[in-house]
Coordinates of N, CA, C and O in Angstrom, one line a residue:
X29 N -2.6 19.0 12.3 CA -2.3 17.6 12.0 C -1.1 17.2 12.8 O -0.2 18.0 12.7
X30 N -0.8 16.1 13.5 CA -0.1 15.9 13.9 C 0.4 14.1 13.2 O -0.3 13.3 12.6
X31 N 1.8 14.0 13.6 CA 2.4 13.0 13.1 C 3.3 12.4 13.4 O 4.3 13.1 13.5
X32 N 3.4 10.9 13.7 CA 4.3 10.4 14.9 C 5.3 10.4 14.5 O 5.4 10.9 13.4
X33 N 6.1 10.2 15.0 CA 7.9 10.5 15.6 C 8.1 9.2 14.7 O 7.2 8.3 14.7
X34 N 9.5 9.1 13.6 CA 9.7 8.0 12.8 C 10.2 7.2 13.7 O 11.1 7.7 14.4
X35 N 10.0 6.0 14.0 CA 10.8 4.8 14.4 C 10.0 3.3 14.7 O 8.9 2.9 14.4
X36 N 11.0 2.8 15.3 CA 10.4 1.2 15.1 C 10.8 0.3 16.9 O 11.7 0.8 17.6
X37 N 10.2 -0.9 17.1 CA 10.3 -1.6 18.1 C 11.4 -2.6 17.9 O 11.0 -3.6 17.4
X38 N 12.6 -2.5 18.3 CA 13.9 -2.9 18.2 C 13.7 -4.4 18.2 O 14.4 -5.2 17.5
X39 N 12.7 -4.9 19.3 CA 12.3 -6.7 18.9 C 11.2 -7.1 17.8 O 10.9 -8.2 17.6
X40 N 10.6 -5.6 17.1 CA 9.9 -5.9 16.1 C 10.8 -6.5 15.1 O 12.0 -6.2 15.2
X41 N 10.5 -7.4 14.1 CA 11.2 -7.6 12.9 C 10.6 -7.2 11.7 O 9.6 -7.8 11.3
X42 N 11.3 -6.1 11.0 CA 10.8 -5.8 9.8 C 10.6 -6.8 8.3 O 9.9 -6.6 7.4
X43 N 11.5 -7.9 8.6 CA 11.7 -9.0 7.5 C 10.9 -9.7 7.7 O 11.4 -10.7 7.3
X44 N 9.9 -9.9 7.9 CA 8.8 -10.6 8.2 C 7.2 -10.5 7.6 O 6.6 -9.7 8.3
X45 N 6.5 -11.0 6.6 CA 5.6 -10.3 6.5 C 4.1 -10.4 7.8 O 4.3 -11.5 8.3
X46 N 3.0 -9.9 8.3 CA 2.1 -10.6 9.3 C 1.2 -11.5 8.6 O 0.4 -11.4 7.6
X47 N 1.5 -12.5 9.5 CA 0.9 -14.2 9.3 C -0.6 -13.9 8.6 O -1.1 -14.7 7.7
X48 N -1.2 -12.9 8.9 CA -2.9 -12.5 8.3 C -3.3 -12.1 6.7 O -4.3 -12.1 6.0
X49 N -1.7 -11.5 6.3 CA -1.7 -11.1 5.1 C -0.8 -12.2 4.1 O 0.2 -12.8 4.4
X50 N -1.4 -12.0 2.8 CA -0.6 -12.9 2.0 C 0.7 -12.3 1.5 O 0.6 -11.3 0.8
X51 N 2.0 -12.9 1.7 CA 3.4 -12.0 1.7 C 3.4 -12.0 -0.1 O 3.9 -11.0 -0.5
X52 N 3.0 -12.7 -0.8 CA 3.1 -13.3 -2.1 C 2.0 -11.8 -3.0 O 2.1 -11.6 -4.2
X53 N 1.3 -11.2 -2.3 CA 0.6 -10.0 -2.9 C -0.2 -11.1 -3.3 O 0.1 -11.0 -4.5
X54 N -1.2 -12.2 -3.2 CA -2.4 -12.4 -3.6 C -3.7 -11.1 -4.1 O -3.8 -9.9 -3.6
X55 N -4.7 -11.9 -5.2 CA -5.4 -10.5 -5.5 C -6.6 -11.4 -5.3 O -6.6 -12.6 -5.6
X56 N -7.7 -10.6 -4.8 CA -9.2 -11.9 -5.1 C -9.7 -11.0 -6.1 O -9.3 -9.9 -6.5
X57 N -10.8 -11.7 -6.5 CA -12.1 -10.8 -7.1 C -13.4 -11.1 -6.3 O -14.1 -12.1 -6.1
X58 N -13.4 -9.8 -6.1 CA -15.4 -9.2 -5.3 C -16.0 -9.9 -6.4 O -15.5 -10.0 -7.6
X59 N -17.2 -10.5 -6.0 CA -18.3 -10.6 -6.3 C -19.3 -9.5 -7.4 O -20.2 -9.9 -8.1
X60 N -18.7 -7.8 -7.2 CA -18.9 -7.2 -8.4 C -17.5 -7.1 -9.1 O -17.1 -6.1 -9.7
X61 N -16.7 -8.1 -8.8 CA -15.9 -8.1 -10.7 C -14.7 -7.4 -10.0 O -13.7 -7.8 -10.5
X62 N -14.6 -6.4 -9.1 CA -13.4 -5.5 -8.9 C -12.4 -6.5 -8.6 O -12.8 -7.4 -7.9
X63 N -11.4 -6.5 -8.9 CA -10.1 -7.3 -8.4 C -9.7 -6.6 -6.5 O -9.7 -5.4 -6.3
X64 N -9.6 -7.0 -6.0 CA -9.0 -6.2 -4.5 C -8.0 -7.3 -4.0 O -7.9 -8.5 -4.3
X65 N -7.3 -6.4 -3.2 CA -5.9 -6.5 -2.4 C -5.8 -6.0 -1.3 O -6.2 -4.8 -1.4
X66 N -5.3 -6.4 0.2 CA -5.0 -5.7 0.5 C -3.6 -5.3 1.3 O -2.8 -6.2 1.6
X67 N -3.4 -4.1 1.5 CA -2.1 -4.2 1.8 C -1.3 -3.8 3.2 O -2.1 -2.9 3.6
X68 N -0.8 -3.9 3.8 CA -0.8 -3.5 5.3 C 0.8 -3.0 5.9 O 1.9 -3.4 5.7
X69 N 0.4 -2.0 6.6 CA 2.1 -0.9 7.1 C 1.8 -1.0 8.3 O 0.6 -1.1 8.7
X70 N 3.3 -1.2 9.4 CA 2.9 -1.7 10.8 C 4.7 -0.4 11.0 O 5.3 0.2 10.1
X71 N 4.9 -0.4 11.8 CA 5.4 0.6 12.8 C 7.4 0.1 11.9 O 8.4 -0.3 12.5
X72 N 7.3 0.2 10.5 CA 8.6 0.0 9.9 C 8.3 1.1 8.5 O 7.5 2.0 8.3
X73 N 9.4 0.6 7.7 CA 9.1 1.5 6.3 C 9.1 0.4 5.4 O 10.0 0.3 4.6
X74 N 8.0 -0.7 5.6 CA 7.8 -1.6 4.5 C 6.4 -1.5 4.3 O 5.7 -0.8 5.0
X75 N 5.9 -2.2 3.4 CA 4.4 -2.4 2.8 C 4.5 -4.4 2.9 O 5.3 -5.0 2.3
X76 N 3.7 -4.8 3.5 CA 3.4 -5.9 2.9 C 2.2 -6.2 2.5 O 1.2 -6.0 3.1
X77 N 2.2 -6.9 0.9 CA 3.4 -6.9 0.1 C 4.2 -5.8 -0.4 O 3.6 -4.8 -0.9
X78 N 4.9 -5.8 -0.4 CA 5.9 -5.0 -1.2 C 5.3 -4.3 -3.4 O 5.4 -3.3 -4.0
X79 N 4.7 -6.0 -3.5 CA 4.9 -5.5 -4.6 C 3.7 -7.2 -4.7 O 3.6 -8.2 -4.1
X80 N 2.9 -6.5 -6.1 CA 1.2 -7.3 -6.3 C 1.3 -7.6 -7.8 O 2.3 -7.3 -8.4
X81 N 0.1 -8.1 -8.5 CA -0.2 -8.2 -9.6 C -1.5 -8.1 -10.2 O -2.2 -9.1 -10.1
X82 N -1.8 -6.8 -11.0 CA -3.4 -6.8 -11.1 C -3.6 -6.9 -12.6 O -2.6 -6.7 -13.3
X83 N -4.6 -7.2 -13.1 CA -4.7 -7.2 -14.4 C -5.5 -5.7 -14.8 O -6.3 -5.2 -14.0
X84 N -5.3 -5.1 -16.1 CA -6.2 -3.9 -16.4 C -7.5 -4.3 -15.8 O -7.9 -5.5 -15.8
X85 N -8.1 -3.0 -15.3 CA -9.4 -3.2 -14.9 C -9.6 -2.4 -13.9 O -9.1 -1.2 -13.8
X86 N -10.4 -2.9 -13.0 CA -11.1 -2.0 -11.6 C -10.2 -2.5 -10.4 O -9.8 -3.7 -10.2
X87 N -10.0 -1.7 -9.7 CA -8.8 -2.7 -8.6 C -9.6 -1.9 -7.0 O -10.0 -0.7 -7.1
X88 N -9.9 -2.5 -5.8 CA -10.2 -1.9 -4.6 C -9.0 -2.7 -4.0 O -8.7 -3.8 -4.0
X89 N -8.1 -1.3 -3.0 CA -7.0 -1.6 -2.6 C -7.0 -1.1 -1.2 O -6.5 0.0 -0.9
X90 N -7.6 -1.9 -0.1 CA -7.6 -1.6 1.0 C -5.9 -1.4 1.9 O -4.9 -2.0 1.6
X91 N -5.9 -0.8 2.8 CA -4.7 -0.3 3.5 C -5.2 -0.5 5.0 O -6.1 0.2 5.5
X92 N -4.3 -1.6 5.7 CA -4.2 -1.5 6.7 C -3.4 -1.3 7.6 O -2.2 -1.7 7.3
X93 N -3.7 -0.6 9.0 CA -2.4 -0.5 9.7 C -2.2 -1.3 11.2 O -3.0 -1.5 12.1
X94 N -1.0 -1.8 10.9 CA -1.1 -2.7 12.0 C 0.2 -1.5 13.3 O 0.8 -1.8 14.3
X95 N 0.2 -0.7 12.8 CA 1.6 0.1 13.4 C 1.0 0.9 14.8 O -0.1 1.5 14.8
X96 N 1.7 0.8 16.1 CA 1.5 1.4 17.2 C 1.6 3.0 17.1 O 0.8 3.8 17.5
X97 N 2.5 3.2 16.6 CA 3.1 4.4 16.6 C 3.2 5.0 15.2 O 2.9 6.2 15.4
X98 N 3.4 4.9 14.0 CA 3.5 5.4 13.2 C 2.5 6.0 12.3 O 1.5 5.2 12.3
X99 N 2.2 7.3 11.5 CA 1.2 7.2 10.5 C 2.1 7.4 9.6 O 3.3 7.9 9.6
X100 N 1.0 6.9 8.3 CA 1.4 6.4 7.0 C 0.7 6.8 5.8 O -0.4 7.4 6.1
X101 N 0.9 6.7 4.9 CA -0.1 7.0 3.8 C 0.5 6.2 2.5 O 1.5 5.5 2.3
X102 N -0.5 6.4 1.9 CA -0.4 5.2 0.6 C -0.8 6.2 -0.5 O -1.9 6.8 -0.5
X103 N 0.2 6.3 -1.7 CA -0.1 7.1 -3.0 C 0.7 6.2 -4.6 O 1.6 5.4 -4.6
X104 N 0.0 6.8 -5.6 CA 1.3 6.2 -6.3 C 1.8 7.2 -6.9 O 1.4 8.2 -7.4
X105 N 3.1 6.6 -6.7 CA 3.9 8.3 -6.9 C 4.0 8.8 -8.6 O 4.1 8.4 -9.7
X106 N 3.9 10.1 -7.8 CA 3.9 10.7 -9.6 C 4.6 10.7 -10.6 O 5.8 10.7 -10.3
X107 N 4.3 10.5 -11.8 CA 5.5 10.4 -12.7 C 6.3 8.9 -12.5 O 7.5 8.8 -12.9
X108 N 5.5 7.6 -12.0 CA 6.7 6.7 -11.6 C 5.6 5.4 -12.0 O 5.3 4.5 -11.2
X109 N 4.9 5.5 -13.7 CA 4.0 4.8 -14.0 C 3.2 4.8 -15.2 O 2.8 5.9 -15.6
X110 N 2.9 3.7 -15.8 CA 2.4 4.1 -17.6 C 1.5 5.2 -17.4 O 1.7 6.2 -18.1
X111 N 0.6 5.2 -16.6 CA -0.8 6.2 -16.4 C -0.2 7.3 -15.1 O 0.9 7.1 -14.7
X112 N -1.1 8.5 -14.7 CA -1.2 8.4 -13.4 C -2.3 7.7 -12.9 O -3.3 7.2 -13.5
X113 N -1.9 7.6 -11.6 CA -3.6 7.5 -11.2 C -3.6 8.0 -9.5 O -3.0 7.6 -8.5
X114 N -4.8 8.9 -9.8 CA -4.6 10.2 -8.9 C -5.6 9.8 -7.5 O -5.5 10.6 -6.5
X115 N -6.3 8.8 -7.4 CA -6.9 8.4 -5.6 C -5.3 8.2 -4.9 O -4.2 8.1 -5.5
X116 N -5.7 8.3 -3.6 CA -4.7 8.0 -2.5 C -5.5 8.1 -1.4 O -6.5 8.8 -1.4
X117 N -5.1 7.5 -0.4 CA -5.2 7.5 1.1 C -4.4 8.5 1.9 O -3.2 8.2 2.2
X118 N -4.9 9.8 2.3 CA -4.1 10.7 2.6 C -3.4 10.3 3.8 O -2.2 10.2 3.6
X119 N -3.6 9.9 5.2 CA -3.7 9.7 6.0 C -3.9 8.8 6.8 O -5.1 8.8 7.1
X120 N -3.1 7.4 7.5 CA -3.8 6.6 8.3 C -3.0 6.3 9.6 O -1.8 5.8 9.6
X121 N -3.8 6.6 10.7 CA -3.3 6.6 12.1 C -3.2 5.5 12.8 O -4.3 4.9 12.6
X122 N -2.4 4.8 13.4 CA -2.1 4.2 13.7 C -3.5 2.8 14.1 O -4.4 3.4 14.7
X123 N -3.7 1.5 13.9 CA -4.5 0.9 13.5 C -6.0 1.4 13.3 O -6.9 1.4 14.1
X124 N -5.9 1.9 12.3 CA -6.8 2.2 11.2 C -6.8 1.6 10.1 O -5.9 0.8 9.7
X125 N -8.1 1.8 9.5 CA -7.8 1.1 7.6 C -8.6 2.0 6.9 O -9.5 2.7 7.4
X126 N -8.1 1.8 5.0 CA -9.0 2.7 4.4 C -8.8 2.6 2.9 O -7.8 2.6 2.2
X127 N -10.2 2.4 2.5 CA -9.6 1.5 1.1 C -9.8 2.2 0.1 O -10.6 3.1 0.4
X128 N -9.3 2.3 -1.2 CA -9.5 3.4 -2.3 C -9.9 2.4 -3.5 O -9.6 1.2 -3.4
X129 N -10.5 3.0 -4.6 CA -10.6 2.3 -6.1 C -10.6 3.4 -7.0 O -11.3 4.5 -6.9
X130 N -9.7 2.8 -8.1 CA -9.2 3.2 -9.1 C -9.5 2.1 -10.2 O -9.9 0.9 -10.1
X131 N -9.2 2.9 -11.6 CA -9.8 2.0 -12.7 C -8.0 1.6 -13.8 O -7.8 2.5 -14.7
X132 N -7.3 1.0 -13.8 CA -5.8 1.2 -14.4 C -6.2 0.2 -16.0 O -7.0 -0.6 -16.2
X133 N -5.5 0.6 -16.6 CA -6.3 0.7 -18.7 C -4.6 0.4 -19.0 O -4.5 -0.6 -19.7
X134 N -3.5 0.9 -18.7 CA -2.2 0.8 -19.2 C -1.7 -0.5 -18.5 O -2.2 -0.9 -17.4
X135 N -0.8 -1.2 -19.3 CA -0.1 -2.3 -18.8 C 1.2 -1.7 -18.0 O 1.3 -0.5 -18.0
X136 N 2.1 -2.5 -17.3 CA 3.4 -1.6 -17.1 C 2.7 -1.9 -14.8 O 1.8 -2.3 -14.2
X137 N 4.8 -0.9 -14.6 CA 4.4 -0.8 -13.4 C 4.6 0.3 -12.7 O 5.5 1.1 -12.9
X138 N 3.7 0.2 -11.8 CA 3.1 1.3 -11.0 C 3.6 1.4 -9.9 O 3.1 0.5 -9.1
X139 N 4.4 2.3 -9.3 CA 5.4 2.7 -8.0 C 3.8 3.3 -6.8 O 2.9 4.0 -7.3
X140 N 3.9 2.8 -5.8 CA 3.4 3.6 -4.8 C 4.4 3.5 -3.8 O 5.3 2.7 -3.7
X141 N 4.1 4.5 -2.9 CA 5.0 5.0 -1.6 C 4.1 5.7 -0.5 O 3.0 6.3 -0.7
X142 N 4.9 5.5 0.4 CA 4.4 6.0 1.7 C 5.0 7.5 2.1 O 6.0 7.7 2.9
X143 N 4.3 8.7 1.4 CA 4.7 10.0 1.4 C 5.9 10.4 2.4 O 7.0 10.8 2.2
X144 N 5.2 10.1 3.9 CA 5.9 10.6 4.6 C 7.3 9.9 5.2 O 8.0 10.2 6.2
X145 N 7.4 9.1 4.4 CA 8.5 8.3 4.4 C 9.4 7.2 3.1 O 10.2 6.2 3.4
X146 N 9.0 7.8 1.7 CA 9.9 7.8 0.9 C 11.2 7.7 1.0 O 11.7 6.8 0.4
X147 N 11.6 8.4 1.5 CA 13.4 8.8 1.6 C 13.9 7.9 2.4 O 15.2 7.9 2.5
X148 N 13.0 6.8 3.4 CA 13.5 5.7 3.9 C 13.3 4.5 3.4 O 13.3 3.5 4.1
X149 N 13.0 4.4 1.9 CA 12.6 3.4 1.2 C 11.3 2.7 1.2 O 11.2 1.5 0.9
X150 N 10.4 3.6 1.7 CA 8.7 2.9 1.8 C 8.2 2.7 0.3 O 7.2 3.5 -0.1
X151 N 8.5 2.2 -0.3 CA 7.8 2.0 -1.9 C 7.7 1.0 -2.0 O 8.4 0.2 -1.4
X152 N 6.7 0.4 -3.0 CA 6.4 -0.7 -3.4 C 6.4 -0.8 -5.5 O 7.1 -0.2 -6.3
X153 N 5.4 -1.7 -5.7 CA 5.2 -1.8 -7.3 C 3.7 -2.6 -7.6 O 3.7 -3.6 -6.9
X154 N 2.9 -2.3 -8.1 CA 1.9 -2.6 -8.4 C 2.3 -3.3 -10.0 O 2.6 -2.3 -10.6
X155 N 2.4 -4.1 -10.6 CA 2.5 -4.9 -12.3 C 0.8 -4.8 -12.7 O -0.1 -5.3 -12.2
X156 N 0.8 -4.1 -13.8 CA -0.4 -4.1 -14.2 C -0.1 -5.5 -15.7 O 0.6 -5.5 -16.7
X157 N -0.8 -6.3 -15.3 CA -0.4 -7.6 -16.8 C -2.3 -7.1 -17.7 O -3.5 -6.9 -17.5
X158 N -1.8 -7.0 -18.4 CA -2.6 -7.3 -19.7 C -3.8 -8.0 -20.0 O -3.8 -9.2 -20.4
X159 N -5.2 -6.9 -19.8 CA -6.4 -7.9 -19.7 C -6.4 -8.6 -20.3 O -7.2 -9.4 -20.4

């Protein structure tokens, strides 16, 4: 397995969310009922959005990468949440995508992070509100 070198494009701007995704964490609902989102990591240590709102239920949480150089992964971290909840995206190489579902029953909020880059502040918060 190999894994790119941490860094970023000095005229990139990380404060920015991309114009394609909603910065606000919008959520839709599929046609079968799942609530989905999705969320996208580009060649920094942010997620946009940062942070979403789902109600209990079924959630499909796609991950995209818009990053040249970096890989990424998407988990929610352990112990940092009413529930666990154990899918994750182990792995995603540079523009790739890959979406996971999970079923979340507790209210409260849910930390995910970007494994290999935690310690640079890649985390976000998922708010589960109250079916």
């Amino acid at each position: 397995m190999v894994l790119s070198a941490c860094g970023s494009d000095p005229d990139e701007s990380s404060d920015d969310a991309p114009a394609d995704v909603a910065a606000d964490g919008t959520v839709s609902i599929a046609p079968d009922g799942t609530q989905e989102v999705t969320v996208l990591v580009r060649d920094d240590y942010d997620f946009y959005p940062a942070a979403f709102t789902v109600t209990a239920g079924r959630v499909r949480l796609s991950l995209i990468s818009e990053a040249k150089e970096l890989t990424h992964n998407f988990r929610f971290t352990p112990g940092a949440g009413p529930a666990e909840i154990a899918g994750e995206i182990p792995i995603l190489a540079p523009g790739m995508s890959d979406t996971m579902e999970f079923t979340v029953d507790q209210p409260g909020d849910y930390q995910f992070e970007c494994s290999f880059h935690v310690a640079l502040g890649q985390i976000g918060t998922m708010t589960v509100a109250p079916g």
